[in-house]
Amino acid sequence: MNILTVNLKHLYQRRGLWLVYVLLVLFAFIGIAVSFKRPAAGQGRFIGLVVLAFVVGILLAILPIEVLSKPFSYCLPGHRKVVRKFIFSVAVVFNFLGSLLFLWYPGLNSWQLVLVACSAFSAGLIFYWLGVGLAFSIRNSAAWIGLWPFVIFGGGFFGLHIVIERAIVGNPFGVILVGVLSSVLVWLWLGDARLARRYCGVPGIGSLDAWNRDKVQKYRQVRAAKKWDKLKKHPSPWVETFFLGRMNRYDYVSTGRYIWGGLYTAFGIALSQLSQWKEAFSGVFLALVLVCFLGYMGPGRNILFIMPGMMIAQMRLPVYSSMLISGGRNERYRCAMTLVITTAVLVTILATIVATLSQPLAAVMPDITLRGRTFAFHAMNIELFFIPLLMIPIVFTIQLIYYRKPVVMMVLIMLMFMLLFWHEQFGAVINPMYIVSPVVLSWVLFLLVLRYVCMRRCLVGQV
Amino acid sequence: MNNEKPIVQMRKVCKRFGNIKALDDIDLEIHPGRIIGLLGANGAGKSTLLRHIIGLYIEDEGECVTFGCKARKLGPKELGRIGYVHQEGELLEWMTVRQLIRYVSTYYPNWNHQLEEKYVADYEISTKARVGSLSPGQRQRLAILLAIGFEPELLILDEPAAALDPVARARFLDLLLQIIQAENRTIIISSHILSDVEKVIDHAVIMKEGRILLDSSFDELRERFSRVRISALGGELPAELPFENVVHCKRSDGQAVLTVQDCPREKLQEQAKSLNCWVEIETLPLEEIYKIVVSS
C-alpha cells in the first residue's frame, strides 16, 4: 500500500469526519436542489458546490497538517511530499464532481457547456486553494469554518454569488487561466521542504479536536507556556479572599466548604475579569452590540435565550475531576448541583435583563434599509425567560452522560438547540403549565442523572 | 506479620471496562506504616486499583474498604487523610501556583505551612507563575506538594516521578524518605522506574492483566531471588551444577551466572562448597525480580 493510499484512508477511518460529511452532503444537496429547482442563468444558482470547495479545502488541509505535526512522520520516507499529493487528489475529485453541475447550465450549446464546466472546475480549485491557504496560514483554522454560514448569507446579500457565476460563465478562459496558475503555485508551495519543517512537532488543535478535552487541555498548557500567550489571567485578590473566606466559615467536613470551593473554581476567573473596568466595559459594550444585532434579526432575535445554553456546554462540572481534594462523592454531587442551579439562575437573570433592556430600545432604534430591504428593531420576548432554565439542566444532563463522547454530546446539544430554535420561530404557546412542566421535568432528570453519576459511576478515566 | 488493623482492605474486587477485565479478583490488605511498590506493565491495572482505594472507581464485584469505610462512601473525614498524585496531572490551570496552594490548603485543617515553604524553596517552584504555564516537571512537583502538604496518613503516588528529571527524582526520593520517617505513614507508589522504587519500598505488589501476581515484603522478595556467579578456578565448570530452583542459567568460558528462586542463601552457599569454584551470591535488583515474576 503506498503512502498516498494510507493517507487517503484517513478520510473514512476518522469517524469524527462522518459527521462533517453529513453536513457537507447536506450543503451539496442544497446546492444541487437550488440549481435544478429553478434553473436560471446568471442568478448564481449553480455555484453552491464551487464555493463549498473553500470549506472542503480547509478541512482537507487540516488532516495532512495533523500528520505533519507528528514528529515521526517527518522522518518517514515520502511523508513530507505526500501532503501535496493528498490535497491535489481530493481537489481534482471534488471539483470535478462540483463542476458537473454546470453541464445543466441553461442556454448554452454542448461545447460551451464543456468549457463552462472546465471554468467551474478551475473556479472550484481557486476556492479550494483559498481554503488550503487559510488552513496552512492560521492557527486552528477549523474554528473559522463556524463563520461560513455568515459568509454565505453575507455574500448572498451583496450578490457575490451572481458575480462569481457570471465570471465562470462569461469569462471561462480567464478563470481557467487563473485556476491553472494558482494550481501551479500551490503545487510548488506544498512541495517546499520548509513546510514540513514548520509543522514538525508543533502542537495544535486538529479539525475534530475542539471537542477532545484532553487534547485541548494539553494544547492550552503548551500555549500557556509560550511568551506570546496573552491569556494569563487569574483570580483577583479580592475574589480569592471572598471565596476562601466563605469556605473558612464552614467546618472542614461540612458540605458548605465544598460548595463555596466549587463556586470559586467555576466563577472566580469570570468575577475577576468583570471586576476590572476594562473588562466590565467590554462586556457591557458587547452586550449592547448583541442586543442591537439580535433586535434586527426578526424572529431569530429570541435566540438570546437559547445561546447561553450552548455556551454553558463548555463549562465543566466538578464531577469527573481527578484532582483529589478531601471532598467525597456526596460533596461532588452537592457541589455540582449548587453550581448548576447558580449558573441557571444567573444566566436567566442576565438574559431577562438584556431582554428587558431591549423593550425601550424598540421605541428609539431606527429602521435600517440595506439594498432595498428594511430591517426594523424588535424587542426580545421576555415571556421566553424560562428557556435557559429549561435548557441548562438538559445540557448538563447530556454532558454528564456523554462526558467521554464529546462529539455525541455536541450533536445532541446542537439538536436540542435547533429544536428549540425551530419551535420558537414558529411560535410557542405560552401558558404556565407549558412552562412549568418541562422545566420541572428537566431539573428532575438532571438531578437524577447527577445523583446516579456521582454515586454509582467511575469519576475519572474510562467511564 | 503486621497485627495492626489494615487501612485498606480489598476483597475479591473485580472491575470491567467493556470487554476488558481491569481488576480480576483482587485481594489486598495494606497495613499502616508500609511503603508499598505497586508494579506492573501499562494496562496491568495499577491505576485502576489505586482509584478504587480512594473511591473514584466503583468495584463491579467485591468490596474495597479504606480507613474502615467503604471506598465509594469516603467523605471529607477519610479523604482528608489521603494524599493522591495522579497521572492525569489535572490542576486548576488559571490560578497562580500560590493561589492553588492556598485553595487546596483550605480543605485541610492540618496543612503544614512550614513544609510547604520548604518544599517550594527546595524545588524552586515559582509561586507567582500561572499553573497553566508550568512545564510538566514543575506541574508534577506542584501536584506532589498538594498531596503531601497536609501530611496525609496514606499517600498514593501514581507514577509520581514520570515527568521529573533525574535530579528532581533524586530529591523526590529524599523527600519520600523524610516522609517515611514519620510514624505510621503509609505510601503506595506506582512507578515504572523500578530502580527508584526499590530504594524506598518495604513491600512489593506486582500486577499483570488485572491480577496480583505477587504480594510480599520486599525483604522476603529479595531473599527469594538470588544471583549466583560461578567461576571455575581451574579447568571447566561441571556439566551439572548442584543448585535447585534455577530460573535462568547462562554459561560461558568457565563461568556461569544463575538466577535462583526460593532457595535460601545458606543452602546456596552449602551447595556451592561442593564445587571447586569461586562463587559469589548476590541479591537481585527489583527490575530483575519483576521480570522473573511477570514472565513466570
PDB file of C-alpha atoms in Angstrom, chain B residues 53-253:
ATOM      1  CA  ILE B  53      -8.890   2.781  47.110  1.00  0.00           C
ATOM      2  CA  ILE B  54      -9.922   6.438  47.039  1.00  0.00           C
ATOM      3  CA  GLY B  55     -13.402   5.728  45.701  1.00  0.00           C
ATOM      4  CA  LEU B  56     -13.011   7.332  42.282  1.00  0.00           C
ATOM      5  CA  TYR B  57     -13.871   3.947  40.776  1.00  0.00           C
ATOM      6  CA  ILE B  58     -16.590   1.649  41.998  1.00  0.00           C
ATOM      7  CA  GLU B  59     -15.998  -2.075  42.005  1.00  0.00           C
ATOM      8  CA  ASP B  60     -18.296  -4.331  39.960  1.00  0.00           C
ATOM      9  CA  GLU B  61     -17.855  -7.155  42.440  1.00  0.00           C
ATOM     10  CA  GLY B  62     -16.247  -7.472  45.843  1.00  0.00           C
ATOM     11  CA  GLU B  63     -15.563  -4.753  48.330  1.00  0.00           C
ATOM     12  CA  CYS B  64     -12.967  -2.101  48.922  1.00  0.00           C
ATOM     13  CA  VAL B  65     -12.704  -0.569  52.395  1.00  0.00           C
ATOM     14  CA  THR B  66     -10.425   2.357  53.188  1.00  0.00           C
ATOM     15  CA  PHE B  67      -9.953   3.646  56.728  1.00  0.00           C
ATOM     16  CA  GLY B  68     -12.844   1.413  57.805  1.00  0.00           C
ATOM     17  CA  CYS B  69     -15.257   2.989  55.328  1.00  0.00           C
ATOM     18  CA  LYS B  70     -16.471   1.608  52.018  1.00  0.00           C
ATOM     19  CA  ALA B  71     -14.340   3.379  49.438  1.00  0.00           C
ATOM     20  CA  ARG B  72     -17.349   4.585  47.460  1.00  0.00           C
ATOM     21  CA  LYS B  73     -18.661   6.318  50.577  1.00  0.00           C
ATOM     22  CA  LEU B  74     -15.462   8.069  51.604  1.00  0.00           C
ATOM     23  CA  GLY B  75     -16.126  11.566  52.866  1.00  0.00           C
ATOM     24  CA  PRO B  76     -14.030  14.563  53.901  1.00  0.00           C
ATOM     25  CA  LYS B  77     -13.094  12.890  57.187  1.00  0.00           C
ATOM     26  CA  GLU B  78     -11.413   9.943  55.465  1.00  0.00           C
ATOM     27  CA  LEU B  79     -10.265  11.686  52.281  1.00  0.00           C
ATOM     28  CA  GLY B  80      -8.634  14.343  54.445  1.00  0.00           C
ATOM     29  CA  ARG B  81      -6.195  11.621  55.448  1.00  0.00           C
ATOM     30  CA  ILE B  82      -5.313  10.609  51.880  1.00  0.00           C
ATOM     31  CA  GLY B  83      -2.941  12.366  49.508  1.00  0.00           C
ATOM     32  CA  TYR B  84      -3.051  11.436  45.829  1.00  0.00           C
ATOM     33  CA  VAL B  85      -0.710  12.284  42.983  1.00  0.00           C
ATOM     34  CA  HIS B  86      -2.254  11.152  39.747  1.00  0.00           C
ATOM     35  CA  GLN B  87      -1.189  10.503  36.187  1.00  0.00           C
ATOM     36  CA  GLU B  88      -3.571  12.956  34.534  1.00  0.00           C
ATOM     37  CA  GLY B  89      -1.877  15.964  36.073  1.00  0.00           C
ATOM     38  CA  GLU B  90      -5.184  17.792  36.345  1.00  0.00           C
ATOM     39  CA  LEU B  91      -4.816  21.070  38.192  1.00  0.00           C
ATOM     40  CA  LEU B  92      -6.633  24.392  38.079  1.00  0.00           C
ATOM     41  CA  GLU B  93      -4.765  25.959  35.181  1.00  0.00           C
ATOM     42  CA  TRP B  94      -5.974  29.512  35.567  1.00  0.00           C
ATOM     43  CA  MET B  95      -4.813  30.048  39.132  1.00  0.00           C
ATOM     44  CA  THR B  96      -1.347  31.114  40.131  1.00  0.00           C
ATOM     45  CA  VAL B  97       0.658  28.487  41.962  1.00  0.00           C
ATOM     46  CA  ARG B  98       0.288  30.392  45.235  1.00  0.00           C
ATOM     47  CA  GLN B  99      -3.472  30.681  44.750  1.00  0.00           C
ATOM     48  CA  LEU B 100      -3.807  26.976  44.031  1.00  0.00           C
ATOM     49  CA  ILE B 101      -1.811  26.083  47.129  1.00  0.00           C
ATOM     50  CA  ARG B 102      -3.967  28.416  49.233  1.00  0.00           C
ATOM     51  CA  TYR B 103      -7.142  26.990  47.686  1.00  0.00           C
ATOM     52  CA  VAL B 104      -6.209  23.356  48.289  1.00  0.00           C
ATOM     53  CA  SER B 105      -4.872  24.057  51.781  1.00  0.00           C
ATOM     54  CA  THR B 106      -8.280  25.493  52.727  1.00  0.00           C
ATOM     55  CA  TYR B 107      -9.675  21.961  52.656  1.00  0.00           C
ATOM     56  CA  TYR B 108      -7.201  20.593  55.193  1.00  0.00           C
ATOM     57  CA  PRO B 109      -7.068  21.579  58.879  1.00  0.00           C
ATOM     58  CA  ASN B 110      -3.562  20.222  59.326  1.00  0.00           C
ATOM     59  CA  TRP B 111      -1.893  21.864  56.354  1.00  0.00           C
ATOM     60  CA  ASN B 112       1.798  22.206  57.144  1.00  0.00           C
ATOM     61  CA  HIS B 113       2.842  25.690  56.016  1.00  0.00           C
ATOM     62  CA  GLN B 114       6.438  25.146  57.056  1.00  0.00           C
ATOM     63  CA  LEU B 115       6.662  22.049  54.905  1.00  0.00           C
ATOM     64  CA  GLU B 116       5.048  23.995  52.070  1.00  0.00           C
ATOM     65  CA  GLU B 117       7.592  26.818  52.306  1.00  0.00           C
ATOM     66  CA  LYS B 118      10.473  24.375  52.494  1.00  0.00           C
ATOM     67  CA  TYR B 119       9.224  22.386  49.550  1.00  0.00           C
ATOM     68  CA  VAL B 120       8.617  25.499  47.451  1.00  0.00           C
ATOM     69  CA  ALA B 121      12.146  26.678  48.178  1.00  0.00           C
ATOM     70  CA  ASP B 122      13.835  23.302  47.698  1.00  0.00           C
ATOM     71  CA  TYR B 123      12.065  22.517  44.470  1.00  0.00           C
ATOM     72  CA  GLU B 124      12.287  26.040  43.089  1.00  0.00           C
ATOM     73  CA  ILE B 125       8.578  26.341  42.433  1.00  0.00           C
ATOM     74  CA  SER B 126       7.635  29.771  41.189  1.00  0.00           C
ATOM     75  CA  THR B 127       4.565  30.673  43.217  1.00  0.00           C
ATOM     76  CA  LYS B 128       3.731  33.685  41.036  1.00  0.00           C
ATOM     77  CA  ALA B 129       3.543  31.650  37.840  1.00  0.00           C
ATOM     78  CA  ARG B 130       0.221  30.604  36.441  1.00  0.00           C
ATOM     79  CA  VAL B 131      -0.352  26.869  36.849  1.00  0.00           C
ATOM     80  CA  GLY B 132      -1.158  26.512  33.152  1.00  0.00           C
ATOM     81  CA  SER B 133       2.244  27.873  32.204  1.00  0.00           C
ATOM     82  CA  LEU B 134       4.249  25.350  34.221  1.00  0.00           C
ATOM     83  CA  SER B 135       6.343  22.719  32.491  1.00  0.00           C
ATOM     84  CA  PRO B 136       5.321  19.060  33.019  1.00  0.00           C
ATOM     85  CA  GLY B 137       8.073  18.621  35.604  1.00  0.00           C
ATOM     86  CA  GLN B 138       7.050  21.743  37.543  1.00  0.00           C
ATOM     87  CA  ARG B 139       3.408  20.660  37.441  1.00  0.00           C
ATOM     88  CA  GLN B 140       4.348  17.322  38.888  1.00  0.00           C
ATOM     89  CA  ARG B 141       6.320  18.969  41.691  1.00  0.00           C
ATOM     90  CA  LEU B 142       3.304  21.132  42.473  1.00  0.00           C
ATOM     91  CA  ALA B 143       0.986  18.104  42.420  1.00  0.00           C
ATOM     92  CA  ILE B 144       3.296  16.349  44.875  1.00  0.00           C
ATOM     93  CA  LEU B 145       3.288  19.378  47.167  1.00  0.00           C
ATOM     94  CA  LEU B 146      -0.523  19.487  47.120  1.00  0.00           C
ATOM     95  CA  ALA B 147      -0.618  15.798  48.019  1.00  0.00           C
ATOM     96  CA  ILE B 148       1.863  15.922  50.893  1.00  0.00           C
ATOM     97  CA  GLY B 149       1.160  19.415  52.265  1.00  0.00           C
ATOM     98  CA  PHE B 150      -1.378  18.162  54.797  1.00  0.00           C
ATOM     99  CA  GLU B 151       0.829  15.248  55.871  1.00  0.00           C
ATOM    100  CA  PRO B 152      -1.593  12.521  54.898  1.00  0.00           C
ATOM    101  CA  GLU B 153      -1.625   9.174  56.655  1.00  0.00           C
ATOM    102  CA  LEU B 154      -1.968   7.438  53.316  1.00  0.00           C
ATOM    103  CA  LEU B 155      -0.086   8.844  50.362  1.00  0.00           C
ATOM    104  CA  ILE B 156      -0.934   7.399  46.957  1.00  0.00           C
ATOM    105  CA  LEU B 157       1.545   8.177  44.211  1.00  0.00           C
ATOM    106  CA  ASP B 158       0.533   7.077  40.738  1.00  0.00           C
ATOM    107  CA  GLU B 159       3.587   7.462  38.512  1.00  0.00           C
ATOM    108  CA  PRO B 160       4.798  10.463  40.517  1.00  0.00           C
ATOM    109  CA  ALA B 161       8.277  10.704  39.032  1.00  0.00           C
ATOM    110  CA  ALA B 162       7.395  10.142  35.390  1.00  0.00           C
ATOM    111  CA  ALA B 163       7.702  13.811  34.456  1.00  0.00           C
ATOM    112  CA  LEU B 164      10.650  14.610  36.716  1.00  0.00           C
ATOM    113  CA  ASP B 165      14.233  14.953  35.580  1.00  0.00           C
ATOM    114  CA  PRO B 166      16.890  12.779  37.299  1.00  0.00           C
ATOM    115  CA  VAL B 167      17.896  15.483  39.790  1.00  0.00           C
ATOM    116  CA  ALA B 168      14.284  16.209  40.739  1.00  0.00           C
ATOM    117  CA  ARG B 169      13.641  12.479  41.009  1.00  0.00           C
ATOM    118  CA  ALA B 170      16.540  12.062  43.417  1.00  0.00           C
ATOM    119  CA  ARG B 171      15.222  14.958  45.509  1.00  0.00           C
ATOM    120  CA  PHE B 172      11.763  13.466  45.402  1.00  0.00           C
ATOM    121  CA  LEU B 173      13.085  10.163  46.717  1.00  0.00           C
ATOM    122  CA  ASP B 174      14.847  12.019  49.551  1.00  0.00           C
ATOM    123  CA  LEU B 175      11.569  13.701  50.330  1.00  0.00           C
ATOM    124  CA  LEU B 176       9.796  10.367  50.395  1.00  0.00           C
ATOM    125  CA  LEU B 177      12.388   9.035  52.798  1.00  0.00           C
ATOM    126  CA  GLN B 178      11.739  12.033  55.060  1.00  0.00           C
ATOM    127  CA  ILE B 179       8.009  11.412  54.910  1.00  0.00           C
ATOM    128  CA  ILE B 180       8.541   7.764  55.679  1.00  0.00           C
ATOM    129  CA  GLN B 181      10.319   8.680  58.910  1.00  0.00           C
ATOM    130  CA  ALA B 182       7.021   9.865  60.339  1.00  0.00           C
ATOM    131  CA  GLU B 183       5.400   7.038  62.229  1.00  0.00           C
ATOM    132  CA  ASN B 184       2.586   5.061  60.705  1.00  0.00           C
ATOM    133  CA  ARG B 185       2.712   6.938  57.414  1.00  0.00           C
ATOM    134  CA  THR B 186       1.667   4.652  54.581  1.00  0.00           C
ATOM    135  CA  ILE B 187       2.729   5.188  50.999  1.00  0.00           C
ATOM    136  CA  ILE B 188       1.640   3.348  47.891  1.00  0.00           C
ATOM    137  CA  ILE B 189       3.821   4.166  44.951  1.00  0.00           C
ATOM    138  CA  SER B 190       3.206   3.007  41.436  1.00  0.00           C
ATOM    139  CA  SER B 191       6.087   3.546  39.063  1.00  0.00           C
ATOM    140  CA  HIS B 192       7.890   2.132  36.073  1.00  0.00           C
ATOM    141  CA  ILE B 193      11.227   3.388  37.336  1.00  0.00           C
ATOM    142  CA  LEU B 194      11.969   0.340  39.456  1.00  0.00           C
ATOM    143  CA  SER B 195      15.492   1.397  40.350  1.00  0.00           C
ATOM    144  CA  ASP B 196      13.968   4.386  42.163  1.00  0.00           C
ATOM    145  CA  VAL B 197      11.163   2.465  43.774  1.00  0.00           C
ATOM    146  CA  GLU B 198      13.403  -0.165  45.293  1.00  0.00           C
ATOM    147  CA  LYS B 199      15.253   2.472  47.285  1.00  0.00           C
ATOM    148  CA  VAL B 200      12.193   3.285  49.337  1.00  0.00           C
ATOM    149  CA  ILE B 201       9.708   0.414  49.419  1.00  0.00           C
ATOM    150  CA  ASP B 202       9.421  -2.259  52.051  1.00  0.00           C
ATOM    151  CA  HIS B 203       6.643  -4.171  50.340  1.00  0.00           C
ATOM    152  CA  ALA B 204       6.000  -5.049  46.703  1.00  0.00           C
ATOM    153  CA  VAL B 205       2.808  -5.849  44.844  1.00  0.00           C
ATOM    154  CA  ILE B 206       3.270  -6.998  41.269  1.00  0.00           C
ATOM    155  CA  MET B 207       0.296  -6.929  38.924  1.00  0.00           C
ATOM    156  CA  LYS B 208      -0.352  -8.337  35.491  1.00  0.00           C
ATOM    157  CA  GLU B 209      -3.545  -8.166  33.451  1.00  0.00           C
ATOM    158  CA  GLY B 210      -5.657  -7.090  36.405  1.00  0.00           C
ATOM    159  CA  ARG B 211      -4.379  -9.767  38.778  1.00  0.00           C
ATOM    160  CA  ILE B 212      -1.959  -9.617  41.662  1.00  0.00           C
ATOM    161  CA  LEU B 213       0.888 -11.995  40.859  1.00  0.00           C
ATOM    162  CA  LEU B 214       2.866 -11.295  43.965  1.00  0.00           C
ATOM    163  CA  ASP B 215       2.219  -9.562  47.278  1.00  0.00           C
ATOM    164  CA  SER B 216       5.208  -9.804  49.508  1.00  0.00           C
ATOM    165  CA  SER B 217       7.506  -7.857  51.799  1.00  0.00           C
ATOM    166  CA  PHE B 218      10.486  -6.560  49.879  1.00  0.00           C
ATOM    167  CA  ASP B 219      12.970  -8.280  52.200  1.00  0.00           C
ATOM    168  CA  GLU B 220      11.277 -11.622  51.658  1.00  0.00           C
ATOM    169  CA  LEU B 221      11.272 -10.985  47.966  1.00  0.00           C
ATOM    170  CA  ARG B 222      14.979 -10.278  47.901  1.00  0.00           C
ATOM    171  CA  GLU B 223      15.563 -13.404  49.933  1.00  0.00           C
ATOM    172  CA  ARG B 224      13.604 -15.477  47.461  1.00  0.00           C
ATOM    173  CA  PHE B 225      15.592 -14.495  44.416  1.00  0.00           C
ATOM    174  CA  SER B 226      19.363 -14.688  44.171  1.00  0.00           C
ATOM    175  CA  ARG B 227      22.003 -14.488  41.533  1.00  0.00           C
ATOM    176  CA  VAL B 228      24.907 -16.912  41.745  1.00  0.00           C
ATOM    177  CA  ARG B 229      28.091 -16.151  39.823  1.00  0.00           C
ATOM    178  CA  ILE B 230      30.390 -19.104  39.464  1.00  0.00           C
ATOM    179  CA  SER B 231      33.906 -19.040  38.067  1.00  0.00           C
ATOM    180  CA  ALA B 232      35.937 -22.227  37.666  1.00  0.00           C
ATOM    181  CA  LEU B 233      39.266 -21.978  39.497  1.00  0.00           C
ATOM    182  CA  GLY B 234      40.928 -24.348  37.058  1.00  0.00           C
ATOM    183  CA  GLY B 235      39.567 -26.067  34.014  1.00  0.00           C
ATOM    184  CA  GLU B 236      35.916 -26.277  33.160  1.00  0.00           C
ATOM    185  CA  LEU B 237      32.736 -25.987  35.234  1.00  0.00           C
ATOM    186  CA  PRO B 238      30.918 -29.279  35.887  1.00  0.00           C
ATOM    187  CA  ALA B 239      28.225 -30.086  33.337  1.00  0.00           C
ATOM    188  CA  GLU B 240      25.640 -30.355  36.103  1.00  0.00           C
ATOM    189  CA  LEU B 241      25.612 -27.566  38.664  1.00  0.00           C
ATOM    190  CA  PRO B 242      24.293 -28.635  42.066  1.00  0.00           C
ATOM    191  CA  PHE B 243      21.690 -25.883  42.506  1.00  0.00           C
ATOM    192  CA  GLU B 244      17.939 -26.256  42.780  1.00  0.00           C
ATOM    193  CA  ASN B 245      15.153 -23.986  41.521  1.00  0.00           C
ATOM    194  CA  VAL B 246      17.254 -22.403  38.825  1.00  0.00           C
ATOM    195  CA  VAL B 247      15.169 -19.930  36.872  1.00  0.00           C
ATOM    196  CA  HIS B 248      17.828 -18.878  34.427  1.00  0.00           C
ATOM    197  CA  CYS B 249      21.324 -20.071  33.610  1.00  0.00           C
ATOM    198  CA  LYS B 250      23.957 -18.515  31.383  1.00  0.00           C
ATOM    199  CA  ARG B 251      27.294 -20.261  30.861  1.00  0.00           C
ATOM    200  CA  SER B 252      30.409 -19.173  29.030  1.00  0.00           C
ATOM    201  CA  ASP B 253      34.141 -19.948  29.233  1.00  0.00           C
TER     202      ASP B 253
END
